[in-house]
């Protein structure tokens, strides 16, 4: 009985602390190689999206930039995380990715260094985003490039949209505007 009670307390404490963790507890590397804390974005809604330059969804960069130009600032930011996890559709270096994004889509929203969003090499941020025990919201798998994770102003995961949902979808706009 004592072991059962201790086990229950351990699990309860683990879940409590896990759910208290927010996106602000993570540091990431920008595409320019600078280490930043996501706490820099406290008080903003954040869209985190895994990107790729050679994907059928790559034109979503245009809509992401459109959203950022309209809503980016004090209340909203988009963070792009290039990933080569799906059919090697992001083979370039960080420098090549940055040039591609700027030249082809005029991207001005923050882009991060290339990471893994699934598998044994998954980045800690994406481990958090995809694991309900860590994010307190839901389990998910990154199914493809341009999956969107919407983070509330409190740093907690609120919504997940898969690749086929375009960045300018009404549900995403409504979330930004509320």
PDB file of C-alpha atoms in Angstrom:
ATOM      1  CA  UNK A   1       0.000   0.000   0.000  1.00  0.00           C
ATOM      2  CA  UNK A   2       2.840   2.361   0.910  1.00  0.00           C
ATOM      3  CA  UNK A   3       4.541   1.732  -2.474  1.00  0.00           C
ATOM      4  CA  UNK A   4       1.265   2.327  -4.286  1.00  0.00           C
ATOM      5  CA  UNK A   5       0.787   5.648  -2.487  1.00  0.00           C
ATOM      6  CA  UNK A   6       4.377   6.709  -3.228  1.00  0.00           C
ATOM      7  CA  UNK A   7       3.928   5.765  -6.894  1.00  0.00           C
ATOM      8  CA  UNK A   8       0.723   7.783  -7.109  1.00  0.00           C
ATOM      9  CA  UNK A   9       2.410  10.805  -5.516  1.00  0.00           C
ATOM     10  CA  UNK A  10       5.361  10.535  -7.887  1.00  0.00           C
ATOM     11  CA  UNK A  11       3.122  10.362 -10.965  1.00  0.00           C
ATOM     12  CA  UNK A  12       0.913  13.211  -9.719  1.00  0.00           C
ATOM     13  CA  UNK A  13       3.910  15.417  -8.974  1.00  0.00           C
ATOM     14  CA  UNK A  14       5.488  14.646 -12.351  1.00  0.00           C
ATOM     15  CA  UNK A  15       2.286  15.563 -14.206  1.00  0.00           C
ATOM     16  CA  UNK A  16       1.835  18.728 -12.146  1.00  0.00           C
ATOM     17  CA  UNK A  17       5.359  19.951 -12.855  1.00  0.00           C
ATOM     18  CA  UNK A  18       5.181  18.892 -16.504  1.00  0.00           C
ATOM     19  CA  UNK A  19       2.049  20.922 -17.071  1.00  0.00           C
ATOM     20  CA  UNK A  20       3.629  23.941 -15.400  1.00  0.00           C
ATOM     21  CA  UNK A  21       6.371  23.946 -18.014  1.00  0.00           C
ATOM     22  CA  UNK A  22       5.780  26.354 -20.859  1.00  0.00           C
ATOM     23  CA  UNK A  23       7.369  27.213 -24.145  1.00  0.00           C
ATOM     24  CA  UNK A  24       9.289  29.935 -22.311  1.00  0.00           C
ATOM     25  CA  UNK A  25      11.474  27.268 -20.697  1.00  0.00           C
ATOM     26  CA  UNK A  26      13.212  26.526 -24.025  1.00  0.00           C
ATOM     27  CA  UNK A  27      16.199  28.040 -25.766  1.00  0.00           C
ATOM     28  CA  UNK A  28      16.630  27.709 -29.516  1.00  0.00           C
ATOM     29  CA  UNK A  29      19.194  28.740 -32.072  1.00  0.00           C
ATOM     30  CA  UNK A  30      18.271  31.299 -34.705  1.00  0.00           C
ATOM     31  CA  UNK A  31      19.122  30.711 -38.343  1.00  0.00           C
ATOM     32  CA  UNK A  32      21.961  33.203 -37.830  1.00  0.00           C
ATOM     33  CA  UNK A  33      23.405  30.991 -35.063  1.00  0.00           C
ATOM     34  CA  UNK A  34      22.372  33.069 -32.036  1.00  0.00           C
ATOM     35  CA  UNK A  35      21.003  31.239 -28.977  1.00  0.00           C
ATOM     36  CA  UNK A  36      17.774  32.840 -27.743  1.00  0.00           C
ATOM     37  CA  UNK A  37      15.265  32.053 -25.035  1.00  0.00           C
ATOM     38  CA  UNK A  38      11.651  31.707 -26.110  1.00  0.00           C
ATOM     39  CA  UNK A  39      10.858  33.760 -22.986  1.00  0.00           C
ATOM     40  CA  UNK A  40      11.711  36.736 -25.238  1.00  0.00           C
ATOM     41  CA  UNK A  41       8.228  36.232 -26.682  1.00  0.00           C
ATOM     42  CA  UNK A  42       6.327  36.342 -23.352  1.00  0.00           C
ATOM     43  CA  UNK A  43       2.914  37.918 -23.715  1.00  0.00           C
ATOM     44  CA  UNK A  44       2.663  37.185 -27.447  1.00  0.00           C
ATOM     45  CA  UNK A  45       0.726  34.526 -29.281  1.00  0.00           C
ATOM     46  CA  UNK A  46       3.203  32.342 -31.130  1.00  0.00           C
ATOM     47  CA  UNK A  47       2.801  30.184 -34.215  1.00  0.00           C
ATOM     48  CA  UNK A  48       5.532  27.564 -34.452  1.00  0.00           C
ATOM     49  CA  UNK A  49       5.808  25.935 -37.860  1.00  0.00           C
ATOM     50  CA  UNK A  50       8.252  23.395 -39.255  1.00  0.00           C
ATOM     51  CA  UNK A  51       9.290  24.446 -42.740  1.00  0.00           C
ATOM     52  CA  UNK A  52      10.972  23.031 -45.839  1.00  0.00           C
ATOM     53  CA  UNK A  53      12.135  24.613 -49.086  1.00  0.00           C
ATOM     54  CA  UNK A  54      11.385  21.733 -51.469  1.00  0.00           C
ATOM     55  CA  UNK A  55       7.886  20.714 -50.384  1.00  0.00           C
ATOM     56  CA  UNK A  56       4.487  20.993 -52.012  1.00  0.00           C
ATOM     57  CA  UNK A  57       3.489  23.163 -49.034  1.00  0.00           C
ATOM     58  CA  UNK A  58       6.471  25.535 -49.411  1.00  0.00           C
ATOM     59  CA  UNK A  59       4.228  28.259 -50.936  1.00  0.00           C
ATOM     60  CA  UNK A  60       2.719  28.575 -47.429  1.00  0.00           C
ATOM     61  CA  UNK A  61       5.739  30.793 -46.699  1.00  0.00           C
ATOM     62  CA  UNK A  62       3.864  33.490 -48.627  1.00  0.00           C
ATOM     63  CA  UNK A  63       0.806  33.247 -46.364  1.00  0.00           C
ATOM     64  CA  UNK A  64       2.971  33.030 -43.246  1.00  0.00           C
ATOM     65  CA  UNK A  65       4.687  36.259 -44.284  1.00  0.00           C
ATOM     66  CA  UNK A  66       1.304  37.844 -45.047  1.00  0.00           C
ATOM     67  CA  UNK A  67       0.095  36.942 -41.527  1.00  0.00           C
ATOM     68  CA  UNK A  68       3.280  38.269 -39.983  1.00  0.00           C
ATOM     69  CA  UNK A  69       3.019  41.576 -41.858  1.00  0.00           C
ATOM     70  CA  UNK A  70      -0.596  42.013 -40.759  1.00  0.00           C
ATOM     71  CA  UNK A  71      -0.447  40.758 -37.156  1.00  0.00           C
ATOM     72  CA  UNK A  72       3.231  40.515 -36.186  1.00  0.00           C
ATOM     73  CA  UNK A  73       4.463  42.832 -33.493  1.00  0.00           C
ATOM     74  CA  UNK A  74       3.602  43.197 -29.829  1.00  0.00           C
ATOM     75  CA  UNK A  75       0.884  40.520 -29.789  1.00  0.00           C
ATOM     76  CA  UNK A  76       1.880  37.846 -32.333  1.00  0.00           C
ATOM     77  CA  UNK A  77       4.973  36.211 -33.794  1.00  0.00           C
ATOM     78  CA  UNK A  78       5.696  33.341 -36.174  1.00  0.00           C
ATOM     79  CA  UNK A  79       8.738  31.147 -35.571  1.00  0.00           C
ATOM     80  CA  UNK A  80       9.887  28.999 -38.479  1.00  0.00           C
ATOM     81  CA  UNK A  81      11.862  25.829 -37.790  1.00  0.00           C
ATOM     82  CA  UNK A  82      13.367  24.308 -40.945  1.00  0.00           C
ATOM     83  CA  UNK A  83      13.481  20.512 -40.861  1.00  0.00           C
ATOM     84  CA  UNK A  84      14.805  17.875 -43.224  1.00  0.00           C
ATOM     85  CA  UNK A  85      12.739  15.066 -41.654  1.00  0.00           C
ATOM     86  CA  UNK A  86      10.291  14.498 -44.501  1.00  0.00           C
ATOM     87  CA  UNK A  87      11.709  13.107 -47.738  1.00  0.00           C
ATOM     88  CA  UNK A  88      14.818  15.277 -47.323  1.00  0.00           C
ATOM     89  CA  UNK A  89      12.867  18.350 -48.453  1.00  0.00           C
ATOM     90  CA  UNK A  90      15.104  20.788 -46.553  1.00  0.00           C
ATOM     91  CA  UNK A  91      18.634  19.773 -47.566  1.00  0.00           C
ATOM     92  CA  UNK A  92      20.261  23.211 -47.396  1.00  0.00           C
ATOM     93  CA  UNK A  93      22.441  24.826 -44.763  1.00  0.00           C
ATOM     94  CA  UNK A  94      20.993  27.494 -42.480  1.00  0.00           C
ATOM     95  CA  UNK A  95      22.567  30.159 -44.680  1.00  0.00           C
ATOM     96  CA  UNK A  96      21.063  28.642 -47.856  1.00  0.00           C
ATOM     97  CA  UNK A  97      17.645  28.377 -46.186  1.00  0.00           C
ATOM     98  CA  UNK A  98      17.774  32.017 -45.056  1.00  0.00           C
ATOM     99  CA  UNK A  99      18.668  33.193 -48.581  1.00  0.00           C
ATOM    100  CA  UNK A 100      15.897  31.020 -50.099  1.00  0.00           C
ATOM    101  CA  UNK A 101      13.253  32.364 -47.694  1.00  0.00           C
ATOM    102  CA  UNK A 102      14.239  35.992 -48.220  1.00  0.00           C
ATOM    103  CA  UNK A 103      14.710  35.787 -51.979  1.00  0.00           C
ATOM    104  CA  UNK A 104      11.579  33.772 -52.801  1.00  0.00           C
ATOM    105  CA  UNK A 105       9.101  34.854 -50.124  1.00  0.00           C
ATOM    106  CA  UNK A 106      10.491  37.984 -48.479  1.00  0.00           C
ATOM    107  CA  UNK A 107      10.385  36.249 -45.089  1.00  0.00           C
ATOM    108  CA  UNK A 108      10.924  38.656 -42.202  1.00  0.00           C
ATOM    109  CA  UNK A 109       9.517  36.553 -39.364  1.00  0.00           C
ATOM    110  CA  UNK A 110      12.120  34.838 -37.166  1.00  0.00           C
ATOM    111  CA  UNK A 111      13.610  31.689 -38.653  1.00  0.00           C
ATOM    112  CA  UNK A 112      15.480  29.228 -36.488  1.00  0.00           C
ATOM    113  CA  UNK A 113      18.325  26.848 -37.179  1.00  0.00           C
ATOM    114  CA  UNK A 114      17.410  23.571 -38.869  1.00  0.00           C
ATOM    115  CA  UNK A 115      16.242  20.916 -36.370  1.00  0.00           C
ATOM    116  CA  UNK A 116      14.615  17.518 -36.219  1.00  0.00           C
ATOM    117  CA  UNK A 117      10.905  17.509 -35.369  1.00  0.00           C
ATOM    118  CA  UNK A 118      10.450  13.754 -34.988  1.00  0.00           C
ATOM    119  CA  UNK A 119      12.252  10.498 -34.270  1.00  0.00           C
ATOM    120  CA  UNK A 120      15.255   9.809 -32.093  1.00  0.00           C
ATOM    121  CA  UNK A 121      16.853  13.190 -32.921  1.00  0.00           C
ATOM    122  CA  UNK A 122      13.743  15.243 -32.028  1.00  0.00           C
ATOM    123  CA  UNK A 123      14.579  18.687 -30.657  1.00  0.00           C
ATOM    124  CA  UNK A 124      13.545  19.288 -27.028  1.00  0.00           C
ATOM    125  CA  UNK A 125      11.047  21.962 -28.097  1.00  0.00           C
ATOM    126  CA  UNK A 126       9.275  19.533 -30.409  1.00  0.00           C
ATOM    127  CA  UNK A 127       9.364  16.806 -27.770  1.00  0.00           C
ATOM    128  CA  UNK A 128       7.432  19.261 -25.584  1.00  0.00           C
ATOM    129  CA  UNK A 129       5.009  20.249 -28.361  1.00  0.00           C
ATOM    130  CA  UNK A 130       4.157  16.636 -29.249  1.00  0.00           C
ATOM    131  CA  UNK A 131       3.876  15.104 -25.762  1.00  0.00           C
ATOM    132  CA  UNK A 132       0.770  15.706 -23.633  1.00  0.00           C
ATOM    133  CA  UNK A 133       2.645  14.731 -20.474  1.00  0.00           C
ATOM    134  CA  UNK A 134       4.926  17.681 -21.137  1.00  0.00           C
ATOM    135  CA  UNK A 135       2.638  20.270 -22.742  1.00  0.00           C
ATOM    136  CA  UNK A 136      -0.550  19.553 -20.779  1.00  0.00           C
ATOM    137  CA  UNK A 137      -2.670  19.891 -23.936  1.00  0.00           C
ATOM    138  CA  UNK A 138      -2.408  16.915 -26.274  1.00  0.00           C
ATOM    139  CA  UNK A 139      -0.239  14.313 -27.906  1.00  0.00           C
ATOM    140  CA  UNK A 140       0.536  14.822 -31.581  1.00  0.00           C
ATOM    141  CA  UNK A 141       2.920  13.685 -34.236  1.00  0.00           C
ATOM    142  CA  UNK A 142       4.477  16.003 -36.745  1.00  0.00           C
ATOM    143  CA  UNK A 143       3.012  14.442 -39.857  1.00  0.00           C
ATOM    144  CA  UNK A 144       4.647  16.635 -42.487  1.00  0.00           C
ATOM    145  CA  UNK A 145       6.201  20.009 -43.227  1.00  0.00           C
ATOM    146  CA  UNK A 146       4.276  23.167 -42.329  1.00  0.00           C
ATOM    147  CA  UNK A 147       2.454  21.783 -39.298  1.00  0.00           C
ATOM    148  CA  UNK A 148       1.393  24.641 -37.054  1.00  0.00           C
ATOM    149  CA  UNK A 149       1.480  24.790 -33.244  1.00  0.00           C
ATOM    150  CA  UNK A 150      -0.365  27.745 -31.746  1.00  0.00           C
ATOM    151  CA  UNK A 151       0.899  28.950 -28.385  1.00  0.00           C
ATOM    152  CA  UNK A 152      -1.135  31.289 -26.169  1.00  0.00           C
ATOM    153  CA  UNK A 153       0.142  34.453 -24.517  1.00  0.00           C
ATOM    154  CA  UNK A 154       0.820  32.383 -21.393  1.00  0.00           C
ATOM    155  CA  UNK A 155       3.296  30.195 -23.271  1.00  0.00           C
ATOM    156  CA  UNK A 156       1.030  27.143 -23.327  1.00  0.00           C
ATOM    157  CA  UNK A 157       0.026  25.054 -26.345  1.00  0.00           C
ATOM    158  CA  UNK A 158      -3.536  25.846 -27.453  1.00  0.00           C
ATOM    159  CA  UNK A 159      -4.081  24.443 -30.958  1.00  0.00           C
ATOM    160  CA  UNK A 160      -2.449  22.250 -33.587  1.00  0.00           C
ATOM    161  CA  UNK A 161      -3.084  22.517 -37.324  1.00  0.00           C
ATOM    162  CA  UNK A 162      -1.688  20.087 -39.841  1.00  0.00           C
ATOM    163  CA  UNK A 163      -0.062  20.983 -43.149  1.00  0.00           C
ATOM    164  CA  UNK A 164      -3.214  21.152 -45.241  1.00  0.00           C
ATOM    165  CA  UNK A 165      -4.576  23.975 -43.091  1.00  0.00           C
ATOM    166  CA  UNK A 166      -3.202  27.130 -44.668  1.00  0.00           C
ATOM    167  CA  UNK A 167      -1.790  29.833 -42.381  1.00  0.00           C
ATOM    168  CA  UNK A 168      -4.565  32.248 -43.383  1.00  0.00           C
ATOM    169  CA  UNK A 169      -7.354  29.778 -42.522  1.00  0.00           C
ATOM    170  CA  UNK A 170     -10.271  31.474 -40.751  1.00  0.00           C
ATOM    171  CA  UNK A 171      -9.761  29.413 -37.581  1.00  0.00           C
ATOM    172  CA  UNK A 172      -6.133  30.592 -37.308  1.00  0.00           C
ATOM    173  CA  UNK A 173      -7.069  34.228 -38.007  1.00  0.00           C
ATOM    174  CA  UNK A 174      -9.843  34.019 -35.386  1.00  0.00           C
ATOM    175  CA  UNK A 175      -7.332  32.632 -32.866  1.00  0.00           C
ATOM    176  CA  UNK A 176      -4.877  35.459 -33.570  1.00  0.00           C
ATOM    177  CA  UNK A 177      -7.581  38.105 -33.291  1.00  0.00           C
ATOM    178  CA  UNK A 178      -9.242  36.859 -30.098  1.00  0.00           C
TER     179      UNK A 178
END
